Coordinates of C-alpha atoms and ligand atoms in Angstrom, one line a residue:
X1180 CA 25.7 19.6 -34.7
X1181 CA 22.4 19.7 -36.7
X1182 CA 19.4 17.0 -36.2
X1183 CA 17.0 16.0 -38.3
X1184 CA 14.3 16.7 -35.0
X1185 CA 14.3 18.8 -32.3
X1186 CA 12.4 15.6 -30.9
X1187 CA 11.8 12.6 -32.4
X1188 CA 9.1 10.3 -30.4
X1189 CA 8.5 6.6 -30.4
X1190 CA 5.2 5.8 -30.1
X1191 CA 2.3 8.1 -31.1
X1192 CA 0.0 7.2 -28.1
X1193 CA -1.5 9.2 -25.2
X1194 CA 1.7 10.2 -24.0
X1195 CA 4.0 10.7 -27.1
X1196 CA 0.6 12.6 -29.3
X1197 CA 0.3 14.9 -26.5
X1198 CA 4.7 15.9 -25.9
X1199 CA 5.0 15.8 -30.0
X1200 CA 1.5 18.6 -30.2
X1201 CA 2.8 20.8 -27.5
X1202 CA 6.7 20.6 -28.7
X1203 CA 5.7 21.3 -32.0
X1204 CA 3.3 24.2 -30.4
X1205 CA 6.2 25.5 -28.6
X1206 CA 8.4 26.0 -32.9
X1207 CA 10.1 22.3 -32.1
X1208 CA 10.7 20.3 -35.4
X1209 CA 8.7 17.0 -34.6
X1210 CA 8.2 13.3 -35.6
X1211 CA 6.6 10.4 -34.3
X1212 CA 7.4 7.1 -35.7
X1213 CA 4.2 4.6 -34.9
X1214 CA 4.0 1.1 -35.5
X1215 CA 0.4 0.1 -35.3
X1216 CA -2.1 3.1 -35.3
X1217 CA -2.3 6.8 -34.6
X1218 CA -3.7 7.1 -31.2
X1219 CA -2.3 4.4 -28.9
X1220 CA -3.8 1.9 -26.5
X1221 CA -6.2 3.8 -25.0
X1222 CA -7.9 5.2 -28.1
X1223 CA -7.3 1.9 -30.8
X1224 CA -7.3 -0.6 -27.8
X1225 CA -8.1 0.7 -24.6
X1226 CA -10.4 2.8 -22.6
X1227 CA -12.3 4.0 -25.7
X1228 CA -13.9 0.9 -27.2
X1229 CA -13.6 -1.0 -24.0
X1230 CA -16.1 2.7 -22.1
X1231 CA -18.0 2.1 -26.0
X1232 CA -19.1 -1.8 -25.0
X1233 CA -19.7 -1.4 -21.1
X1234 CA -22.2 1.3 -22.7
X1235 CA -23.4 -1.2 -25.1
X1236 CA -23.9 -4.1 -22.5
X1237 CA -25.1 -2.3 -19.8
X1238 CA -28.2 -1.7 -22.6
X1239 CA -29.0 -5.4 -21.1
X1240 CA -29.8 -4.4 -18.0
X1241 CA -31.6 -0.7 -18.6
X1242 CA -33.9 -2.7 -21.3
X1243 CA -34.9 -5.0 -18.3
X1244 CA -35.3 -2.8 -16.1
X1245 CA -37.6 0.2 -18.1
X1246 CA -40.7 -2.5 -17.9
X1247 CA -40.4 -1.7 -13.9
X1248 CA -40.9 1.7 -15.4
X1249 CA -43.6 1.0 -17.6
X1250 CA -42.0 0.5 -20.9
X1251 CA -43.8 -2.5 -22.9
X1252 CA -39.9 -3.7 -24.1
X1253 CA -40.5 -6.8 -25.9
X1254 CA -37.8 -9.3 -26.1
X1255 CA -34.7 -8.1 -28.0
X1256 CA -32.1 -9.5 -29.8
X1257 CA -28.5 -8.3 -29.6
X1258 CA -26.2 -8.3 -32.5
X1259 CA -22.7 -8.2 -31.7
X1260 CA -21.4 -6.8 -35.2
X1261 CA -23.5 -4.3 -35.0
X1262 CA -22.0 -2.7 -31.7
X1263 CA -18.4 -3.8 -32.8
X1264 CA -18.5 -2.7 -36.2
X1265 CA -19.7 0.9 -34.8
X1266 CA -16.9 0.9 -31.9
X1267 CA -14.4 0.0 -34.6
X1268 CA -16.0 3.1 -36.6
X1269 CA -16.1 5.8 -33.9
X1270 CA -12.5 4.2 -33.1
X1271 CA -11.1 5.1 -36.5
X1272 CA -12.8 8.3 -36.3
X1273 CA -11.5 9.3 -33.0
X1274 CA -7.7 8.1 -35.3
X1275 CA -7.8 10.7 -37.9
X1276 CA -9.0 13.3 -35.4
X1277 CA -5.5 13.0 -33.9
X1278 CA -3.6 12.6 -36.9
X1279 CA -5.7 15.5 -38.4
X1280 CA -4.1 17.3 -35.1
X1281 CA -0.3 16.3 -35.5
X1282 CA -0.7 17.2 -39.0
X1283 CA -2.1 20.7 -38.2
X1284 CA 0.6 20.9 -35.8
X1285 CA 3.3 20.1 -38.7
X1286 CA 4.6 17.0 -36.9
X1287 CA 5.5 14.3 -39.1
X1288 CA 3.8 11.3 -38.8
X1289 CA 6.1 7.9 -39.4
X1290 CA 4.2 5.1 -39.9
X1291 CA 6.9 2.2 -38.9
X1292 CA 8.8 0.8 -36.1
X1293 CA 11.4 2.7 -34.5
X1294 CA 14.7 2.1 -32.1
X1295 CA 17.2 3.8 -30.9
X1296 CA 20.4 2.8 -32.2
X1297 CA 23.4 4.9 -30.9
X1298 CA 23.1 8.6 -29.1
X1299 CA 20.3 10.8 -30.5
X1300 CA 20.3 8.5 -33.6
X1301 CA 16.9 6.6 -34.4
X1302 CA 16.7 3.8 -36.6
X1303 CA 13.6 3.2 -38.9
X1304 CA 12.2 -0.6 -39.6
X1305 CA 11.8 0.6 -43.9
X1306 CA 15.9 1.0 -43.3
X1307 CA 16.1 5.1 -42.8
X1308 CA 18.5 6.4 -40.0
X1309 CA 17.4 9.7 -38.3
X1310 CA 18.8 11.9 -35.8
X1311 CA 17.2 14.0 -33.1
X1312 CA 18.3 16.5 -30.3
X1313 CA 15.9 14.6 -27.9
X1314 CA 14.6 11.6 -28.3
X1315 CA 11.3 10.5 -26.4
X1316 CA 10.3 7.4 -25.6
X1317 CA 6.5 6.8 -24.9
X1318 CA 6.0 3.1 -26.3
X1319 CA 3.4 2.0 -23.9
X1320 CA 3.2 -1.4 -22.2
X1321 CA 1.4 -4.5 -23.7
X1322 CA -0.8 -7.3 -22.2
X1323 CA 1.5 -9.9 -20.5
X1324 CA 0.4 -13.5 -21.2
X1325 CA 1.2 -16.1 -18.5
X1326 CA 4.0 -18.5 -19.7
X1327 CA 2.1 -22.0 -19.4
X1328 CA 1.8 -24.6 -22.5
X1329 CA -1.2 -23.6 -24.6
X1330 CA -1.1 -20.1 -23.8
X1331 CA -1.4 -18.9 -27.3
X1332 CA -5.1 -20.7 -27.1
X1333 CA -6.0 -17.3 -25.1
X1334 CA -6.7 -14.7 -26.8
X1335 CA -5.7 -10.5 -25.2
X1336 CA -7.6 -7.6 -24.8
X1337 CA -5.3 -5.9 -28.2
X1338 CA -7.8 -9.1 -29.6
X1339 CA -11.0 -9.0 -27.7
X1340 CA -12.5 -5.9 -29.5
X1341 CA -12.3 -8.0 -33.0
X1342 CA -14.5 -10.9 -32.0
X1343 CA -15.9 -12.5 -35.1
X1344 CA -18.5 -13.6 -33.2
X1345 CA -19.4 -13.9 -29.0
X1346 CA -18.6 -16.7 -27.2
X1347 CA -21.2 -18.8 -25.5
X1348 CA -18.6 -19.6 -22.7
X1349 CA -15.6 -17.1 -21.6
X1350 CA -12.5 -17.7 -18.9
X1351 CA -11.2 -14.5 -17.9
X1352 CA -7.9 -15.2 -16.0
X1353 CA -7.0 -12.1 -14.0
X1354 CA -8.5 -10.0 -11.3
X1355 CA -7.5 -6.8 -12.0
X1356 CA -9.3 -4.1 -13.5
X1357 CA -9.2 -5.1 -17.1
X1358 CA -11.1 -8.3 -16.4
X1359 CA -13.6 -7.3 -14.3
X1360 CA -14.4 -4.9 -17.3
X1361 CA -14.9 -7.7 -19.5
X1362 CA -16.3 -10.0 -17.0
X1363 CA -19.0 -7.2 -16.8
X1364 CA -19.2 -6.7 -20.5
X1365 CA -19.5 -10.5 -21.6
X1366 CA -22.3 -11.5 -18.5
X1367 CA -24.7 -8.3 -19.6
X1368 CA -24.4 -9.6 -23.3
X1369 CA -25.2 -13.3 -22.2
X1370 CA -21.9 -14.9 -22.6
X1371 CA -21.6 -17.4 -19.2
X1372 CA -18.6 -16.3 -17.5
X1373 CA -16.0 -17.4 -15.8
X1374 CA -13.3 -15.6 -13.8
X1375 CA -10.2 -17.4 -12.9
X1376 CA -7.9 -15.5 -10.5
X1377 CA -4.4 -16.4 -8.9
X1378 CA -5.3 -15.5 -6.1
X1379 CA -7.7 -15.5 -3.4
X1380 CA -9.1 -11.4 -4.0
X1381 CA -10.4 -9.5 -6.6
X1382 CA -8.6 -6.0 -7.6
X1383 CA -5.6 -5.8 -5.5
X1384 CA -4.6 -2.6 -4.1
X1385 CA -8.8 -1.3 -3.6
X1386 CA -10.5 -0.9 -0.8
X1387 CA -11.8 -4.4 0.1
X1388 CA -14.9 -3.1 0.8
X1389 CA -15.5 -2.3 -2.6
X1390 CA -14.0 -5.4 -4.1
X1391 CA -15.7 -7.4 -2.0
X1392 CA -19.4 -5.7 -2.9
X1393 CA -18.2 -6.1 -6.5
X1394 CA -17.5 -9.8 -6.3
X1395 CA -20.8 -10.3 -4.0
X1396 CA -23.0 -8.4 -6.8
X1397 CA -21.3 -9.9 -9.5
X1398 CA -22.0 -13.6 -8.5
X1399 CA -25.4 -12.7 -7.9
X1400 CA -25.8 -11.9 -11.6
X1401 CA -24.1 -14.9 -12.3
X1402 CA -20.4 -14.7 -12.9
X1403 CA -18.2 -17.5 -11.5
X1404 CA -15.4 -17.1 -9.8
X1405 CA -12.6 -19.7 -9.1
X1406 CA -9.9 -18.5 -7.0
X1407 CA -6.7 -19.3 -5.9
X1408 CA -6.6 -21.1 -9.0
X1409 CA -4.0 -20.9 -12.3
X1410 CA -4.4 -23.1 -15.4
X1411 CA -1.1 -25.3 -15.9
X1412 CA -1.7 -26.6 -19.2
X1413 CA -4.5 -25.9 -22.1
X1414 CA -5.3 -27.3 -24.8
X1415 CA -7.8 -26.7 -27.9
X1416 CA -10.2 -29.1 -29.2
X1417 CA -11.4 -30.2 -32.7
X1418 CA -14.3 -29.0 -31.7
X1419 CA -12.7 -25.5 -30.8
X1420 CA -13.3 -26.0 -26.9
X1421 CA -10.5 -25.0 -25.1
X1422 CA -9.7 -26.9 -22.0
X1423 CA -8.3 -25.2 -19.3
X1424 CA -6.2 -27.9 -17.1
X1425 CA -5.6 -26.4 -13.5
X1426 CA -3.7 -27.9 -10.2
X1427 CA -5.3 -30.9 -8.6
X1428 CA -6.6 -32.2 -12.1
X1429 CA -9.6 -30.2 -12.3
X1430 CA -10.2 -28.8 -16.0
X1431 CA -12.5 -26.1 -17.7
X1432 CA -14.0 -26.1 -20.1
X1433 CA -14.7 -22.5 -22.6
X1434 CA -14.9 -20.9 -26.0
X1435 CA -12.8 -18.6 -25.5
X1436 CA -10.2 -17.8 -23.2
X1437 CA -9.7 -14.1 -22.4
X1438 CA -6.0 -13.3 -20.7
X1439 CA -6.3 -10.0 -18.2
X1440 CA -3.2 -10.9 -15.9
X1441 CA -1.1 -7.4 -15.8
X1442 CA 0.6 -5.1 -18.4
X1443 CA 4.4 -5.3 -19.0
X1444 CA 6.3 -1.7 -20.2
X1445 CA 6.8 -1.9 -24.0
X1446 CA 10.8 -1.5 -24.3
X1447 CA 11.9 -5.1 -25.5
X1448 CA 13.5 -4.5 -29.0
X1449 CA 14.0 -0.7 -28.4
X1450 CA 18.2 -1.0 -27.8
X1451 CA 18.5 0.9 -25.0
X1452 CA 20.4 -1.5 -22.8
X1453 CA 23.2 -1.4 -25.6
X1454 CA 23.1 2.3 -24.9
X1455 CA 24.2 2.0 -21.1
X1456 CA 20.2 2.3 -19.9
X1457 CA 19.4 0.0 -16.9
X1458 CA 15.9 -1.0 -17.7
X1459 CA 13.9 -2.0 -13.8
X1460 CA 13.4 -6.0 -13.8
X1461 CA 10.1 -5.5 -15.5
X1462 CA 11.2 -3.7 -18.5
X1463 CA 10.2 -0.3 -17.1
X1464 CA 12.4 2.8 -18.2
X1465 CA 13.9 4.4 -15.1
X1466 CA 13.0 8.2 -15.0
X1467 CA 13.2 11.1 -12.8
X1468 CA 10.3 13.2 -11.5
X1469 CA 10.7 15.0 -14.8
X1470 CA 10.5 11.9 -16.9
X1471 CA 14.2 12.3 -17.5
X1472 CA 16.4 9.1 -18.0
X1473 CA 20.3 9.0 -17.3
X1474 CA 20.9 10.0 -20.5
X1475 CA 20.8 13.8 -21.4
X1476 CA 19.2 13.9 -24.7
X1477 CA 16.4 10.4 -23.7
X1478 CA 13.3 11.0 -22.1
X1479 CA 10.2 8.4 -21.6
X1480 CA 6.9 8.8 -20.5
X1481 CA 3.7 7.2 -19.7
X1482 CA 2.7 2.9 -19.1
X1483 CA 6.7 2.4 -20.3
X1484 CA 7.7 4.2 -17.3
X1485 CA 5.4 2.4 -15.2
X1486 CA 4.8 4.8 -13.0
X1487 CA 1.0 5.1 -12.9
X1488 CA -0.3 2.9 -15.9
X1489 CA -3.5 5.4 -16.9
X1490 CA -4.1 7.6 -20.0
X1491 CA -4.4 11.5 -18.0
X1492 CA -0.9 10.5 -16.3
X1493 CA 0.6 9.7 -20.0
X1494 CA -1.0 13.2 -21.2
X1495 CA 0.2 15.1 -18.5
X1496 CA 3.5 13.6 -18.5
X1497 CA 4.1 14.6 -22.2
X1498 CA 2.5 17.7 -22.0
X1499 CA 4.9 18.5 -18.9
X1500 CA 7.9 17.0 -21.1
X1501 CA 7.2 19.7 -23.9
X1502 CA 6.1 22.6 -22.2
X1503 CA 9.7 21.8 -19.9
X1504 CA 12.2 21.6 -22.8
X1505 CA 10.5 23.0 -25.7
X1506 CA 8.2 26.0 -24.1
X1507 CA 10.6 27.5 -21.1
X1508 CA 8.3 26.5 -18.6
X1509 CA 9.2 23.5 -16.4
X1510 CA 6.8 22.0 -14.3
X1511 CA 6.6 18.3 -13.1
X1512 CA 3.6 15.7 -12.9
X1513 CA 2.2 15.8 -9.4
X1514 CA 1.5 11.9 -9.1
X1515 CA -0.3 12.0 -5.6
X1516 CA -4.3 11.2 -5.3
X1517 CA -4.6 10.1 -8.5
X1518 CA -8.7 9.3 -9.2
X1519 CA -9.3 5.8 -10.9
X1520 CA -12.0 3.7 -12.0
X1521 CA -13.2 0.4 -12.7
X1522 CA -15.9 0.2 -14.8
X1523 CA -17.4 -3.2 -13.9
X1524 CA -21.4 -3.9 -13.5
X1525 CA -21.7 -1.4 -11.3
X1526 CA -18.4 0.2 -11.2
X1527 CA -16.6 1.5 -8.9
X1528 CA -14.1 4.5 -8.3
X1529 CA -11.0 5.0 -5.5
X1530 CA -8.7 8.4 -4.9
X1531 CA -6.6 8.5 -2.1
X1532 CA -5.9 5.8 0.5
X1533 CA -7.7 3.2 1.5
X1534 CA -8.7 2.5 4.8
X1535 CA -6.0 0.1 5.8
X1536 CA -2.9 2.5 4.3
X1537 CA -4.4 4.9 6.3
X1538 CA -4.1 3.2 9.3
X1539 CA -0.9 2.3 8.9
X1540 CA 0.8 6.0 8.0
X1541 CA -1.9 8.2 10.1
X1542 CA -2.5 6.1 12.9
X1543 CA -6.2 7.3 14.0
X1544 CA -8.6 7.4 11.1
X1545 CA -12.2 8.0 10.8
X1546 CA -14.3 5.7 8.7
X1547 CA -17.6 6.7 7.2
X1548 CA -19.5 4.8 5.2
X1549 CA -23.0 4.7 3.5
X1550 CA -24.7 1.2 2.1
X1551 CA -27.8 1.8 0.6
X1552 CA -30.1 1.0 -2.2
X1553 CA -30.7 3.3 -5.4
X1554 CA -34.3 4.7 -5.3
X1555 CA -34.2 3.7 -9.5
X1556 CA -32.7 -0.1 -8.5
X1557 CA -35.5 0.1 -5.7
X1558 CA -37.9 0.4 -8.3
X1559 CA -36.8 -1.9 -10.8
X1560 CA -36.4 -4.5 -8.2
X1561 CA -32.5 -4.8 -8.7
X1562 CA -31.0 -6.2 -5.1
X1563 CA -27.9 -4.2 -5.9
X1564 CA -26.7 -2.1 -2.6
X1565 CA -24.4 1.0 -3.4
X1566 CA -21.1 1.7 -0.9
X1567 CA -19.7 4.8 -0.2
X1568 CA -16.8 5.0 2.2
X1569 CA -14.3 8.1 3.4
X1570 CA -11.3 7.5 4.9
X1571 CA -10.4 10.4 7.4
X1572 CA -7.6 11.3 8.7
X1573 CA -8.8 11.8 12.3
X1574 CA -5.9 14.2 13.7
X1575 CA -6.9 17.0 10.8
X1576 CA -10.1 15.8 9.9
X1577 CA -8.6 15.7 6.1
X1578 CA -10.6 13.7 4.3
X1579 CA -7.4 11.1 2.5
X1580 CA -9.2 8.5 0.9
X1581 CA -13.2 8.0 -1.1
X1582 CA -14.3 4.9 -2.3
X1583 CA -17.1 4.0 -4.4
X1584 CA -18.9 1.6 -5.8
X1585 CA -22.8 1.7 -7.6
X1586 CA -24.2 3.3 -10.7
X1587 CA -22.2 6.4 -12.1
X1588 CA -19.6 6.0 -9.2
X1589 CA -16.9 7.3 -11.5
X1590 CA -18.4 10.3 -12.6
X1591 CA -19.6 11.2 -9.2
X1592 CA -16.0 10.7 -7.6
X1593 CA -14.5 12.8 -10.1
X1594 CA -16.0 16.3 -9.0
X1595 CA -15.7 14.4 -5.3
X1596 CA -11.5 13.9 -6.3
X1597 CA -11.5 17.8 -6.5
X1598 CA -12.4 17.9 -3.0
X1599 CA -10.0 15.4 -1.5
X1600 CA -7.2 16.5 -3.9
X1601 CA -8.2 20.2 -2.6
X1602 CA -7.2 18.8 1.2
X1603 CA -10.6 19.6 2.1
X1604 CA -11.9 18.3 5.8
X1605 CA -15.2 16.2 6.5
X1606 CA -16.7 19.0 8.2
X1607 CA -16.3 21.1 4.8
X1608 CA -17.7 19.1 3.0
X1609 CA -20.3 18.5 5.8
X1610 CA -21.6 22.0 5.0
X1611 CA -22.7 21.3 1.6
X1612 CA -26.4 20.9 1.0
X1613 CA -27.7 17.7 0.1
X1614 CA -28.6 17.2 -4.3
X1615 CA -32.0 15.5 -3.5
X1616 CA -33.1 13.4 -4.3
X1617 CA -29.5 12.3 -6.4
X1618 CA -27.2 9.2 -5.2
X1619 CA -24.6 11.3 -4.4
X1620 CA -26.3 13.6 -1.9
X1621 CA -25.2 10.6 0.4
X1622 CA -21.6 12.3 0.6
X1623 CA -22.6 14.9 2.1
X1624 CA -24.9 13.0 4.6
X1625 CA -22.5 10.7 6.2
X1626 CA -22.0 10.8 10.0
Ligands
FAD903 P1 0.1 3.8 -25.5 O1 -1.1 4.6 -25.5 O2 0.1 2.4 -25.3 O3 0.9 4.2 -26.8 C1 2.1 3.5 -27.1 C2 2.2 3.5 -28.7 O4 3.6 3.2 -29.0 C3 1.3 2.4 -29.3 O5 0.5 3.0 -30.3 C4 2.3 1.4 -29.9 O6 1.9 0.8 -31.1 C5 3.5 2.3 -30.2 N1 4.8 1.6 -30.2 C6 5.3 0.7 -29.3 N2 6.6 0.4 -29.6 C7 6.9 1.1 -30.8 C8 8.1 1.2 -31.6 N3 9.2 0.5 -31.3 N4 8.0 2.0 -32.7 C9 6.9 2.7 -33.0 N5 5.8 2.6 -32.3 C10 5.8 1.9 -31.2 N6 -6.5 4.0 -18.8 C11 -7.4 4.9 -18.3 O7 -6.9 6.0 -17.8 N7 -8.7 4.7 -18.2 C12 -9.3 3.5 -18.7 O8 -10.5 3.3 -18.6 C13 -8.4 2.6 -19.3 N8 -8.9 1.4 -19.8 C14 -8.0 0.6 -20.4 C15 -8.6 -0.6 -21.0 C16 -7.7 -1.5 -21.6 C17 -8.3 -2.8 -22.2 C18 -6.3 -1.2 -21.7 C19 -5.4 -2.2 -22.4 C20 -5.8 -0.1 -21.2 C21 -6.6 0.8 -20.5 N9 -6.1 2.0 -19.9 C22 -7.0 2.9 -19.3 C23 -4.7 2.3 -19.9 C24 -4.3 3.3 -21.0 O9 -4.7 2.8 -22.3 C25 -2.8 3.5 -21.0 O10 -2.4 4.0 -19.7 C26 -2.4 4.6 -22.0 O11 -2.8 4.3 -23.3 C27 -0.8 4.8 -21.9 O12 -0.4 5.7 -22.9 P2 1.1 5.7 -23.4 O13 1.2 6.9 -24.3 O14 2.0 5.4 -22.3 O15 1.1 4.4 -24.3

C-alpha cells in the first residue's frame, strides 16, 4: 500500500521536531501537523522563557548586592514589558530557527490540529485525510487546573509569560517545580507572594534536605507559605481581586492567581481509544522501552508518555525513535540517573537517589554533606547557606545520589551527573584536586 508519509507526527515539540529531523535525515518522507507553534512547550512555553525571566529577576538581587562590591547602583526601576516583550522576541526567534531546520530537512510543516482516525490514517482540523506508514504521537502534556468553582479566575503557566502587566499580589497553588520557579521569579521582581500547597512539603520526590533549605531561604526573603491548604471556592471582585476561599472559612486575598498543580499527558481528543489503545488513568500513552505502543505502525514519545516529563528525555526519545525505524540503528533511551533542576532563588539540582531511597534498596549508605556560606554571599552580606549532599552506597562506595542547592547548583551538578552516571566511587572523586577558590571545590572536600 502507498502512504502519503513514511511518518507523520502530531505535535512539533521537543520530542516530535527532533524524530521528524532525524527521520527525514535518515530519506523518510515527513510531516508534522502542529496546532499552536513550531517548537513546543519547552521553547514557546516552557524552560526557555521561564530560564529567560529567572535571568531577568535574579537582576534584583545581583543589583543589590554589587554596592557590597563597590558599585554606586542607584535605585532602579524595572519595566516588565521590557523583559517580556524581549523573551517573547528571542522566543519567536528561537521558532523560526526550528522551522528553518524542518524546512532544510524537507519535512513538511502542517500548521493545524491533527488525530488519528482509523489505522495509519490522520485526520486534519482544515478537513484533509492523510495516511502514514508510522504515525508518531508526541503531543505533550498541558497544565492541569484543579476542578473547584472559580477555577478559571486562575490563570496557567501557557498564560503567565503574557502578563499585561505584574501583579502587586500573586497565589501560586502548587509545590512542585514550576511554582517554586515562579514563586522565585515574581518575589525578586517585587510582586508579594503567596504559595499555597496541598500539602504539608515543598517539591515532592527531592531530597528534603534541599526542600527544606529552599523553603527556609525562601521565607526569609519573604515568600509565604500556607500549607496543607486547598482553595474550595474563588471568586473575582469588581475590583478585580480574587478571593481565594479555603477550608475552615479562611480567604485570600490576590491579583492574580497563578495555577502550578501537575501536568496531565496531552491525548484527550486524539481518538485513540476508538482505535483499541488503553490510555493509563491519567491519559498517558502506554509505550514500550522503545516508545512503541500495541499497535504496529503508532509510536509516542515524550510528556504524553509520561515517563520522565523533561525536554532532553523528549529529544532523546525521538531521536532514538528515528534513528530505530528510519536509520537501521536501534537503540533505546536509558532512563536511569536522570539530572534535574529547579531553578528557584537559589536553585537547586538532584541525580540519582535520595537519601531515604537509598536506604530503603541499599541498606547501608553513607551520607556526606557540606553547609556552607558562598565567599561572594559572604561579602554581600546575603544569609543564604549553600547544601551539598552525596548519597553513597556504602557496600561499593558508588556514589548513587547528589543533591544541591545554592548559586549555579545546576550547572555545577551537570559535569558532577557525569560522574555519578559514570558509577564513579567517593574515593574517585576524592582524588580530584580542589577548583579554589570555586563553590564547587566543596565536592571534592567532603569527608
Ligand atoms: P511539547 O514540547 O509539549 O510539544 C507538544 C506539541 O504538540 C505542542 O506544541 C502542542 O501544541 C502540540 N499538539 C498537541 N496536540 C496536538 C494535536 N492534536 N495536533 C497538533 N499539535 C498538537 N523541562 C526541562 O527539561 N527543563 C526545564 O527547565 C523545564 N521547564 C519547564 C517550565 C514550564 C513552565 C513548563 C510548562 C515545562 C517545563 N519543562 C522543562 C518541561 C518541558 O517543556 C517538556 O518536558 C517538553 O516540552 C516535552 O516535550 P514534548 O515533545 O513531549 O511535548
Amino acid at each position: 500500500m502507498a502512504f502519503d508519509y513514511d511518518l507523520f507526527v502530531i505535535g512539533a515539540g521537543s520530542g516530535g521536531v527532533r524524530a521528524a529531523r532525524v527521520a527525514a535525515g535518515h530519506g523518510a518522507k515527513v510531516a508534522v501537523a502542529e496546532e499552536y507553534r513550531v517548537g513546543g512547550t519547552c521553547v514557546i512555553r516552557g524552560c526557555v522563557p521561564k530560564k529567560l525571566l529567572v535571568y531577568g529577576s535574579h537582576f534584583a538581587e545581583d543589583l543589590s548586592d554589587a554596592r557590597r562590591f563597590g558599585w554606586m547602583v542607584p535605585d532602579c526601576d524595572f519595566d516588565w514589558k521590557v523583559l517580556r516583550d524581549n523573551v517573547l522576541a528571542e522566543v519567536a526567534r528561537i521558532e523560526s530557527v526550528y522551522e528553518d531546520t524542518l524546512g532544510n530537512n524537507k519535512v513538511e510543516i502542517i500548521t493545524e490540529r491533527a488525530g488519528v482516525t482509523g489505522p495509519q490514517e490522520i485526520h486534519l482540523a482544515g478537513g484533509r485525510t492523510v495516511t502514514a506508514r508510522i504515525i508518531l504521537i508526541a503531543t505533550g502534556a498541558t497544565p492541569d487546573v484543579p476542578d473547584v468553582p472559580g477555577a478559571e479566575h486562575g490563570i496557567t503557566s501557557n498564560e503567565v509569560f503574557h502578563l499585561e502587566r505584574l501583579p502587586k499580589r500573586a497565589v501560586i497553588c502548587g509545590g512542585g517545580y514550576i511554582a517554586n520557579e515562579f514563586a522565585g521569579i515574581f518575589h525578586e521582581l517585587g510582586v508579594e507572594v503567596t504559595q499555597v500547597i496541598r500539602s504539608d512539603k515543598l517539591l515532592r520526590g527531592w531530597e528534603p534536605a534541599l526542600s527544606d533549605r529552599l523553603l527556609a531561604i525562601a521565607t526569609q526573603k519573604g515568600v509565604q507559605f500556607r500549607f496543607n491548604t486547598m482553595p474550595q471556592r474563588i471568586d473575582k471582585r469588581a475590583d478585580g481581586t480574587i478571593v481565594l476561599h479555603c477550608a475552615g472559612g479562611k480567604t485570600i486575598e490576590t491579583d492574580l492567581l497563578l495555577w502550578a498543580v501537575g501536568r496531565l499527558p496531552n491525548s484527550e481528543g486524539l481518538g485513540l481509544e476508538a482505535l483499541g489503545l488503553h490510555m493509563k488513568p491519567n491519559g498517558a500513552i502506554p509505550v514500550d522501552e522503545a516508545s512503541h505502543t500495541d499497535l504496529p505502525w503508532l509510536h509516542s514519545v515524550g510528556d504524553v508518555t509520561d515517563r520522565l516529563q523533561l525536554t532532553p528525555i523528549a529529544i532523546r526519545e525521538g531521536h532514538a525513535l528515528a534513528d530505530t525505524l528510519f536509520g537501521g540503528n536501534p537503540w533505546v533511551v536509558d532512563h536511569a540517573l536522570v539530572p534535574s533542576a529547579v531553578f528557584s532563588h537559589p536553585p537547586l539540582a538532584s541525580v540519582g537517589m535520595t537519601e531515604r531511597q537509598a536506604r530503603d534498596t541499599l541498606g547501608t549508605v553513607k551520607i556526606f554533606t557540606t553547609d556552607f556560606r558562598p565567599m561572594k554571599a559572604v561579602l554581600a552580606g546575603r544569609n543564604e547557606r549553600s547544601l551539598y549532599k552525596l548519597v553513597v552506597d556504602a557496600s561499593t562506595d558508588v556514589v548513587v545520589g547528589a543533591h544541591m542547592i545554592g548559586p549555579d547548583a545546576p550547572e555545577i551538578l551537570q559535569a558532577l551527573a557525569i560522574a555519578v552516571k559514570a558509577g564513579l566511587t567517593k574515593a574517585q572523586i576524592d582524588q580530584t584536586v580542589a577548583l579554589h577558590p570555586t563553590m564547587s571545590e566543596e565536592l571534592v572536600l567532603m569527608r
